[in-house]
Tab-separated table of N, CA and C in Angstrom:
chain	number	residue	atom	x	y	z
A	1	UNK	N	103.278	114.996	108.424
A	1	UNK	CA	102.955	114.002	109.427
A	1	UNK	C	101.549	113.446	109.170
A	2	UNK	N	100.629	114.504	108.724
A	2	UNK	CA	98.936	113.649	108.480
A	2	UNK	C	99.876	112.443	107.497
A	3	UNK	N	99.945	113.182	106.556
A	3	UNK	CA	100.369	112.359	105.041
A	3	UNK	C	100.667	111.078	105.730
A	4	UNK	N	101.949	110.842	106.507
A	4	UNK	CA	102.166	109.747	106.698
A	4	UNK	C	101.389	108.744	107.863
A	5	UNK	N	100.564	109.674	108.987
A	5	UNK	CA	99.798	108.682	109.537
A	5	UNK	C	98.652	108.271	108.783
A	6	UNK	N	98.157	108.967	107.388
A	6	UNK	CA	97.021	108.365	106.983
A	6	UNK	C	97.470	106.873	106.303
A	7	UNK	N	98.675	107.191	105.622
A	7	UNK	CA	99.504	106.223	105.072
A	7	UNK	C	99.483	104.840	106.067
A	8	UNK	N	99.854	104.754	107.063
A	8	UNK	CA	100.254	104.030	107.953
A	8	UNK	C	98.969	103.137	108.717
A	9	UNK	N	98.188	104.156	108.688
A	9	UNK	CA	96.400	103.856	109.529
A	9	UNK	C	95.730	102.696	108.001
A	10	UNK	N	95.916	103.502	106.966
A	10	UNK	CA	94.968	102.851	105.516
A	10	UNK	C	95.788	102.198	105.167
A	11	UNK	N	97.072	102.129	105.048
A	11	UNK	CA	97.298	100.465	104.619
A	11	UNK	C	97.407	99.601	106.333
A	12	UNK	N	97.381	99.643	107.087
A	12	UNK	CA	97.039	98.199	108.148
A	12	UNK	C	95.530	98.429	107.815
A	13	UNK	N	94.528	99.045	107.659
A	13	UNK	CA	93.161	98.607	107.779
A	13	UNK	C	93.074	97.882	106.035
A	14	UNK	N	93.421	98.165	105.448
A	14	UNK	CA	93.418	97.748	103.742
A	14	UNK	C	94.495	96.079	104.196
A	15	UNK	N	95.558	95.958	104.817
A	15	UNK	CA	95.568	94.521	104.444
A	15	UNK	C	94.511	93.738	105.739
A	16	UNK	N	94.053	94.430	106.788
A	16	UNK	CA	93.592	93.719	107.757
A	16	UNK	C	91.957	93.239	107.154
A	17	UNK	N	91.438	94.190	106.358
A	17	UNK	CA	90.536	93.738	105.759
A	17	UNK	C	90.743	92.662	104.394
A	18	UNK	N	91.391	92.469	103.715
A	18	UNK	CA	91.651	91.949	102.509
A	18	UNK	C	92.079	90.300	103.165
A	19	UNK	N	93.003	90.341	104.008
A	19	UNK	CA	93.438	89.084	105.185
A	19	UNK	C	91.898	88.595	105.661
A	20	UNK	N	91.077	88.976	106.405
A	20	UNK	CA	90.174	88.851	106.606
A	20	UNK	C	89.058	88.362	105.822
A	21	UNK	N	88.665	88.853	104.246
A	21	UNK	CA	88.403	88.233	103.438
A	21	UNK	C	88.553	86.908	103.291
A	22	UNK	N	89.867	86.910	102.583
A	22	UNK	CA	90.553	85.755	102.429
A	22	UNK	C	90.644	84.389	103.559
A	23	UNK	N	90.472	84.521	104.930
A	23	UNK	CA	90.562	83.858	105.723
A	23	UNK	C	89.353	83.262	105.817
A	24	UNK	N	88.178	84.300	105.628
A	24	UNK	CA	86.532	83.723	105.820
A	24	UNK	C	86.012	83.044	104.961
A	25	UNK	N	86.398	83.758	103.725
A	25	UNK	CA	85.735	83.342	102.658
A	25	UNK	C	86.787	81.484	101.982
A	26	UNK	N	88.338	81.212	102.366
A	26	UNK	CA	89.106	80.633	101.474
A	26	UNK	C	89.768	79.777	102.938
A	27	UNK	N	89.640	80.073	103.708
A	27	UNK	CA	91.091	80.066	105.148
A	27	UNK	C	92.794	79.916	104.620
A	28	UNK	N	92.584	81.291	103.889
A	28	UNK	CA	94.254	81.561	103.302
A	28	UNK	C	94.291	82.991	104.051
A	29	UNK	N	95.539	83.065	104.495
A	29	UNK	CA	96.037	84.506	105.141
A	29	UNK	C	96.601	85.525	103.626
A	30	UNK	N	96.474	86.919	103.684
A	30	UNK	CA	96.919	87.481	102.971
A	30	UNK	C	98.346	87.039	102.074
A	31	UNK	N	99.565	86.477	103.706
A	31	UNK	CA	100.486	86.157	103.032
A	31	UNK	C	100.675	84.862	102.626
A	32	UNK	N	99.815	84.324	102.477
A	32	UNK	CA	100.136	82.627	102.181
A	32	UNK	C	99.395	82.922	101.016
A	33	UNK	N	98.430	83.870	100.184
A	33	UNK	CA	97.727	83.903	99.185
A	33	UNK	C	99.028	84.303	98.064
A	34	UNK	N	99.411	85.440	99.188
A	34	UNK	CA	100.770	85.792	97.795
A	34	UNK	C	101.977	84.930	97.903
A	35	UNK	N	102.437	84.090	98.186
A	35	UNK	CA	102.877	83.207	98.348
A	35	UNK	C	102.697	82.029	96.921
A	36	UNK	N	101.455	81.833	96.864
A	36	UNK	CA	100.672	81.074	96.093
A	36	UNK	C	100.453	81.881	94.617
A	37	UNK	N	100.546	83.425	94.828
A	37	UNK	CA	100.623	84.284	93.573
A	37	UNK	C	101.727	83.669	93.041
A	38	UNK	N	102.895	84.022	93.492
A	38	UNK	CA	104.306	84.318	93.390
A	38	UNK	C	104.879	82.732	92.967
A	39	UNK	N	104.503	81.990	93.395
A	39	UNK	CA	104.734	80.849	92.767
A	39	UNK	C	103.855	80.438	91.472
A	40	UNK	N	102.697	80.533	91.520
A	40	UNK	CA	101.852	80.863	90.171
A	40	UNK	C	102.807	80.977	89.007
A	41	UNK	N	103.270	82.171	88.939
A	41	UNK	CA	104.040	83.222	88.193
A	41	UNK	C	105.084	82.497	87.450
A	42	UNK	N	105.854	81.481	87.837
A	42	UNK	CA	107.168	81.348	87.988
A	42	UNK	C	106.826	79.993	87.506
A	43	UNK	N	108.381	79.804	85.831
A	43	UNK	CA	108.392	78.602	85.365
A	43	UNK	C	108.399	77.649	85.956
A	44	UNK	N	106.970	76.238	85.842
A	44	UNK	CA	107.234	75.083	86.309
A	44	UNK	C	106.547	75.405	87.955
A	45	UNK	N	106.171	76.383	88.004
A	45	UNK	CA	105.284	76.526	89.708
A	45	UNK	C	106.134	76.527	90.641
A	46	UNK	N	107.469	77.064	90.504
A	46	UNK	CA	108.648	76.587	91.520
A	46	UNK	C	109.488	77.929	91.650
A	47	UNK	N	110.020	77.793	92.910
A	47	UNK	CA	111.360	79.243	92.506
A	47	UNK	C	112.010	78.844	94.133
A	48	UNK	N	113.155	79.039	94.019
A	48	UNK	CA	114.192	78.992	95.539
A	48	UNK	C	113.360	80.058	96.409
A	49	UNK	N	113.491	79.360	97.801
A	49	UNK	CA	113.286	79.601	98.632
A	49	UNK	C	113.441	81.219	99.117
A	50	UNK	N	114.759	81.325	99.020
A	50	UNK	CA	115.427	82.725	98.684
A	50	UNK	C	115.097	83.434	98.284
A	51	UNK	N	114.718	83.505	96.867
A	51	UNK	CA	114.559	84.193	96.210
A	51	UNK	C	112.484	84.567	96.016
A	52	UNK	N	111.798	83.476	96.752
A	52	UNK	CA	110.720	83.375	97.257
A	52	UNK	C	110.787	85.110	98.225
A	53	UNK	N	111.559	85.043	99.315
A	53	UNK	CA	111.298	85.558	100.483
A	53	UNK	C	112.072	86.808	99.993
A	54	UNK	N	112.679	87.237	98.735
A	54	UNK	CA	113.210	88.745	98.367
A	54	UNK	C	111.925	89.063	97.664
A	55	UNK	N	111.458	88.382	97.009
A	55	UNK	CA	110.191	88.587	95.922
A	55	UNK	C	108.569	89.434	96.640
A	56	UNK	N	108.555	88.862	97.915
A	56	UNK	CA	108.025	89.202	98.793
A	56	UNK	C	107.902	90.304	99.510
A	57	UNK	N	109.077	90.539	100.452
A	57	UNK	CA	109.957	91.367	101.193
A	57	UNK	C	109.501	90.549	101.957
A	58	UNK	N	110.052	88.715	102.673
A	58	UNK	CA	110.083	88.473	103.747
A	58	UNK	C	111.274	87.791	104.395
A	59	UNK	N	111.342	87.673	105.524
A	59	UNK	CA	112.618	87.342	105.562
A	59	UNK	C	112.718	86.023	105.467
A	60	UNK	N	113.753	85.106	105.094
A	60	UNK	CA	114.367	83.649	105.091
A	60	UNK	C	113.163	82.950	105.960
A	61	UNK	N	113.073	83.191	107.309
A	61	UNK	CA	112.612	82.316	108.155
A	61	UNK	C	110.841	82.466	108.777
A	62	UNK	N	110.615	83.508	108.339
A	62	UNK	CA	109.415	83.759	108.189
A	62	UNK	C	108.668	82.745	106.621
A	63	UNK	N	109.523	82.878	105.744
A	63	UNK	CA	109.309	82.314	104.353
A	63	UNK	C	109.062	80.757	104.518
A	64	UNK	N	110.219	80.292	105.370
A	64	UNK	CA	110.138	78.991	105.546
A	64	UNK	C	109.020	78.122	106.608
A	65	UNK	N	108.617	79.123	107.522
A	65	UNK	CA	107.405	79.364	108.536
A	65	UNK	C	106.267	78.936	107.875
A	66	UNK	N	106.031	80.069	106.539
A	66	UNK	CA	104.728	79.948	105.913
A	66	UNK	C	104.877	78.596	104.969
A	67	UNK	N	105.729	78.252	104.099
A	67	UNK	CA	105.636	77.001	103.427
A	67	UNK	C	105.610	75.913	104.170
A	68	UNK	N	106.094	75.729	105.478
A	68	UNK	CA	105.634	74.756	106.525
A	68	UNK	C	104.204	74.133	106.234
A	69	UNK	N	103.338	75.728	106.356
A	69	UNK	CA	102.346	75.431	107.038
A	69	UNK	C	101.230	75.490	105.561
A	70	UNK	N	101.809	75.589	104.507
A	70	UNK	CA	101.274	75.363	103.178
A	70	UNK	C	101.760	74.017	102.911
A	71	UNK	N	102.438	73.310	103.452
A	71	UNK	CA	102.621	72.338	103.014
A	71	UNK	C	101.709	71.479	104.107
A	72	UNK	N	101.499	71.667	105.242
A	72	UNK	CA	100.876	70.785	105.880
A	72	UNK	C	99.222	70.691	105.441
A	73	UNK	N	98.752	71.892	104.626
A	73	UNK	CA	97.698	71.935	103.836
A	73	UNK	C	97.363	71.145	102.216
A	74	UNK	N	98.722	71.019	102.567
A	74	UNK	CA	98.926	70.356	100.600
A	74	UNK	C	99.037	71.302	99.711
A	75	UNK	N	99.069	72.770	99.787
A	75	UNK	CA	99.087	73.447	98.711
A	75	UNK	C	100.489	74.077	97.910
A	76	UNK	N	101.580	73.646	98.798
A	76	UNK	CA	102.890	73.596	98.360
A	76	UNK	C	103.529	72.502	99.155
A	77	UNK	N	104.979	72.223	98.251
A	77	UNK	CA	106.111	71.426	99.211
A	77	UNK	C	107.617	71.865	98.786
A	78	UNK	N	108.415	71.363	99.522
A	78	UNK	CA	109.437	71.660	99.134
A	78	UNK	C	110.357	70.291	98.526
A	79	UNK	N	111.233	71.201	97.670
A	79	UNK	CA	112.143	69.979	96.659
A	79	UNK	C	113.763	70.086	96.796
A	80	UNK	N	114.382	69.715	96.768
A	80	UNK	CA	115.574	69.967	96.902
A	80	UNK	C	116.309	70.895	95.123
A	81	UNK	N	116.829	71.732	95.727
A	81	UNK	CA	116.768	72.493	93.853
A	81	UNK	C	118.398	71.300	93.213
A	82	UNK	N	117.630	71.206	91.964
A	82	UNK	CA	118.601	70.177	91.035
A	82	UNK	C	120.139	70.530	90.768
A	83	UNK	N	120.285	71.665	90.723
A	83	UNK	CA	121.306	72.456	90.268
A	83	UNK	C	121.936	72.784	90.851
A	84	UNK	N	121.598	72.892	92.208
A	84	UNK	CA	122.090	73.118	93.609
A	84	UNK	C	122.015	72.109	95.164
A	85	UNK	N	122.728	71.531	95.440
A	85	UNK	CA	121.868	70.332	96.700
A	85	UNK	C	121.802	71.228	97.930
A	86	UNK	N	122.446	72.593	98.085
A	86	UNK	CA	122.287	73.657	98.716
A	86	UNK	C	120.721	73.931	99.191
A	87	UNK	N	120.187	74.279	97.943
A	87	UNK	CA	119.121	75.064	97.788
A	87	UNK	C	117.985	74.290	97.537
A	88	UNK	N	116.938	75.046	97.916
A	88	UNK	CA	115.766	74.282	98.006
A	88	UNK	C	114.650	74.847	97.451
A	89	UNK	N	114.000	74.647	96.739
A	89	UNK	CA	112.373	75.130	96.162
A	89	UNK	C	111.311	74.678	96.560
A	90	UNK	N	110.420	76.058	96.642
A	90	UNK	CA	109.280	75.573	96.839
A	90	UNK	C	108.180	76.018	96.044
A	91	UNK	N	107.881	74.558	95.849
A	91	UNK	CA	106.607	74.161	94.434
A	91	UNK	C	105.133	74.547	95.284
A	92	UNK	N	104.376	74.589	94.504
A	92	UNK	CA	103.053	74.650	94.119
A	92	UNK	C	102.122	74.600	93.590
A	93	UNK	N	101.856	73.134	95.067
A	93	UNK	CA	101.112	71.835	94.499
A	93	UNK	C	99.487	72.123	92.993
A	94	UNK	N	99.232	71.226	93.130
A	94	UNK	CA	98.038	71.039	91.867
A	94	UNK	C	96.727	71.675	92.883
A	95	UNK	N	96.396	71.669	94.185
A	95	UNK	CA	95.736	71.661	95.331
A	95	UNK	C	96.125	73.422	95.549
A	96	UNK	N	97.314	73.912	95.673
A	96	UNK	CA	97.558	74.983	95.895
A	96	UNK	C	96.783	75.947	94.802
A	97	UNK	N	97.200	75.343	93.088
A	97	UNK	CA	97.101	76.239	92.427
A	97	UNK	C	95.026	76.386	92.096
A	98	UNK	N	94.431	74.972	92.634
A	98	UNK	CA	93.080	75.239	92.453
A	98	UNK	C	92.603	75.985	93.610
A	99	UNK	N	93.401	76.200	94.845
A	99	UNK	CA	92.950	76.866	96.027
A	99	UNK	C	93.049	78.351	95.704
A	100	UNK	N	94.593	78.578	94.694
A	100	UNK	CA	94.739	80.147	94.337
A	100	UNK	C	93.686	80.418	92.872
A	101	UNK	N	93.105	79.770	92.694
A	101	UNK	CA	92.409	80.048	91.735
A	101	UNK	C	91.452	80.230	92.137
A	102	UNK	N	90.264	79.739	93.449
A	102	UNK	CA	89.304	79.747	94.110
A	102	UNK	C	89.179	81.243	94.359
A	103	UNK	N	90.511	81.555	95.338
A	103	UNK	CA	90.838	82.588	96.435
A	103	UNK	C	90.771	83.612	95.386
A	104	UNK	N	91.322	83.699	94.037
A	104	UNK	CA	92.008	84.782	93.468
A	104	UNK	C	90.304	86.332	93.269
A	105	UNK	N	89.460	85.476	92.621
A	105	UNK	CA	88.626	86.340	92.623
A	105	UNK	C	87.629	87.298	93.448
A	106	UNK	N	88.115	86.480	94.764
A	106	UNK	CA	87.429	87.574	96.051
A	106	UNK	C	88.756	88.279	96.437
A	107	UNK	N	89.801	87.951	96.436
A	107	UNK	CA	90.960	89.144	96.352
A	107	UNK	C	91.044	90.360	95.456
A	108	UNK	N	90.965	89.833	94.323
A	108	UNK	CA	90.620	90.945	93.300
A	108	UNK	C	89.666	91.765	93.682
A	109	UNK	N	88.449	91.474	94.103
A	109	UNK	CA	87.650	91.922	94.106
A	109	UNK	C	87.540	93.217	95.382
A	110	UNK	N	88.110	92.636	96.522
A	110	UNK	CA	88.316	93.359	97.785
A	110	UNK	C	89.387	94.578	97.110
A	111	UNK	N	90.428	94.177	96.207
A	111	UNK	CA	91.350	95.074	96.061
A	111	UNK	C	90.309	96.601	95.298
A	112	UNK	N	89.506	95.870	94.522
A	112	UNK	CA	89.193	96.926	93.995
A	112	UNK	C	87.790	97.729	94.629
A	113	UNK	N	87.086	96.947	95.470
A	113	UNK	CA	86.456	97.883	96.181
A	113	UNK	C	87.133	98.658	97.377
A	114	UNK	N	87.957	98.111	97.546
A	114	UNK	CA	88.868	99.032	99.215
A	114	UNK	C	89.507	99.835	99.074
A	115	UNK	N	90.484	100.007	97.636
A	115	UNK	CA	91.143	101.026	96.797
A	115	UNK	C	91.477	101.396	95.529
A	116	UNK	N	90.954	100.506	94.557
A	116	UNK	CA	90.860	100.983	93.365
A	116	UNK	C	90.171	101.624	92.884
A	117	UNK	N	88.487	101.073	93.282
A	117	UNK	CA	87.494	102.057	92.933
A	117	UNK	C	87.455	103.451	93.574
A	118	UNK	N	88.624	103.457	94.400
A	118	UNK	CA	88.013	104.728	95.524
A	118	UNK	C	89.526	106.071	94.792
A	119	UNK	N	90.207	105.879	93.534
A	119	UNK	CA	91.468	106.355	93.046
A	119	UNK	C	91.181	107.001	91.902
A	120	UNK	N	91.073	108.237	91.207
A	120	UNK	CA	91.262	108.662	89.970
A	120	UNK	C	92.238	108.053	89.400
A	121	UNK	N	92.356	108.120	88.054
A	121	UNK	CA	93.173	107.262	87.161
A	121	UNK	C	94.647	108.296	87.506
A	122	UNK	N	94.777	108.985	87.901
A	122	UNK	CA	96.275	109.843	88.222
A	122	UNK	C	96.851	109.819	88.932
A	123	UNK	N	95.836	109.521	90.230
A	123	UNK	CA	95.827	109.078	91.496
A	123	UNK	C	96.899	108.063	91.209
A	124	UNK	N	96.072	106.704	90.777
A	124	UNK	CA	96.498	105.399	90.248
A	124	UNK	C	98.133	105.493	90.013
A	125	UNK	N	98.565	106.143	89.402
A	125	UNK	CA	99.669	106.815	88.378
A	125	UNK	C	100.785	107.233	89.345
A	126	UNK	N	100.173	107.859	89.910
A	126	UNK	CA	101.251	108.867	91.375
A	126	UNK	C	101.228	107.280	92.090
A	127	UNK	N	100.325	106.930	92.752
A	127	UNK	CA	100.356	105.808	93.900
A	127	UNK	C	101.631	104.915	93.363
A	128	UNK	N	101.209	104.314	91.665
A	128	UNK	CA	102.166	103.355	91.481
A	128	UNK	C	103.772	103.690	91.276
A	129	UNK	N	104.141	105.163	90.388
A	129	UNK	CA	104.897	105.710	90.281
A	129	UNK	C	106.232	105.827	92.662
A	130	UNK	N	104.820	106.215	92.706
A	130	UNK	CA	106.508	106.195	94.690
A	130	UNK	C	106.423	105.366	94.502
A	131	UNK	N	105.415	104.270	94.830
A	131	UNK	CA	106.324	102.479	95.821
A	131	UNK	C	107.007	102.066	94.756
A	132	UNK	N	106.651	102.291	92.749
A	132	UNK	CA	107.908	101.479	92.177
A	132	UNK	C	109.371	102.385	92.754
A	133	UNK	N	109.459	103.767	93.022
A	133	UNK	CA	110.383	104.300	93.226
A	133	UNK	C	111.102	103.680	94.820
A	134	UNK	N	109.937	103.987	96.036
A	134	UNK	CA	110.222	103.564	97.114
A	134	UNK	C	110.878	101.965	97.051
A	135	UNK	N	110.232	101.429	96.241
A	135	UNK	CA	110.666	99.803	96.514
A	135	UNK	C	112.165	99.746	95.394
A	136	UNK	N	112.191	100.075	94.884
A	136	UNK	CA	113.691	100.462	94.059
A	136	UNK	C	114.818	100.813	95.008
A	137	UNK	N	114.540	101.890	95.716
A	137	UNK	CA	115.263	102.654	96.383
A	137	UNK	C	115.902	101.639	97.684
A	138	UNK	N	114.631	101.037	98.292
A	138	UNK	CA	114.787	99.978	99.867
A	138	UNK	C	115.740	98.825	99.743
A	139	UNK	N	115.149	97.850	97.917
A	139	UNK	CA	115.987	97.215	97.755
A	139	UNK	C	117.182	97.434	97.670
A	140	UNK	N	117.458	98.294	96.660
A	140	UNK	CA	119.214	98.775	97.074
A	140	UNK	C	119.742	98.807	98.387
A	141	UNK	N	119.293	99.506	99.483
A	141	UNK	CA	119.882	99.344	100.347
A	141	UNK	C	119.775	98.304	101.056
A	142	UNK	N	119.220	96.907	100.483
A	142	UNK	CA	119.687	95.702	101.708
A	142	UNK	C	121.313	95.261	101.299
């Protein structure tokens, strides 16, 4: 039970601080930064909507919530996907990707003073080793 309330206490204070960062220093929320990662990443600055909000772990309408409100900023929009008149993508704009480029280095930076620097390299190892397992495991069961 410690195990898991420390778990539970240090990551809300680890994203509430890192959000916080990001908001003062950029006025991007944690999740609109990864948002802006995640499209980064992805051929052509684009990826379905869908598949946006599995990439994440958010749901459909939360996903579509936040690109709203990235788009009313200019830093993404949405397109209708070519291949599909179904489906829809959302890009990220020229504005987005100089905003995630701004943002990216005080993120980094928070990441590694709030918990990287504070991890033995085994530490590191174990930490990444559960959540790839945990997040393996969760996805299966949706």
């Amino acid at each position: 039970m410690a195990s898991w309330r420390a778990y539970i206490v240090g990551s809300a204070l680890l994203e509430y601080r890192l959000n916080r960062e990001l908001q003062l220093a950029h006025g991007l929320s944690i999740a609109d930064y990864e948002i802006l990662v995640s499209l980064s990443e992805q051929p052509g600055l684009r990826m379905r909507m869908s598949e946006l909000a599995a990439q994440i772990a958010h749901s459909k309408s939360r996903i579509s919530h936040q690109i709203r409100r990235l788009e009313t900023a200019g830093l993404a929009r949405r397109d209708e996907c070519p291949s599909d008149g179904r489906g829809v993508l959302a890009v990220l704009t020229d504005k987005g990707l100089a905003k995630l480029r701004e943002a990216a280095p005080t993120h980094v930076a928070g990441v590694r003073t709030h918990m990287i620097d504070l991890l033995e390299p085994d530490e590191m190892k174990v930490l990444g080793a559960v959540f790839e397992r945990l997040t393996t495991r969760l996805r299966g069961l949706d």
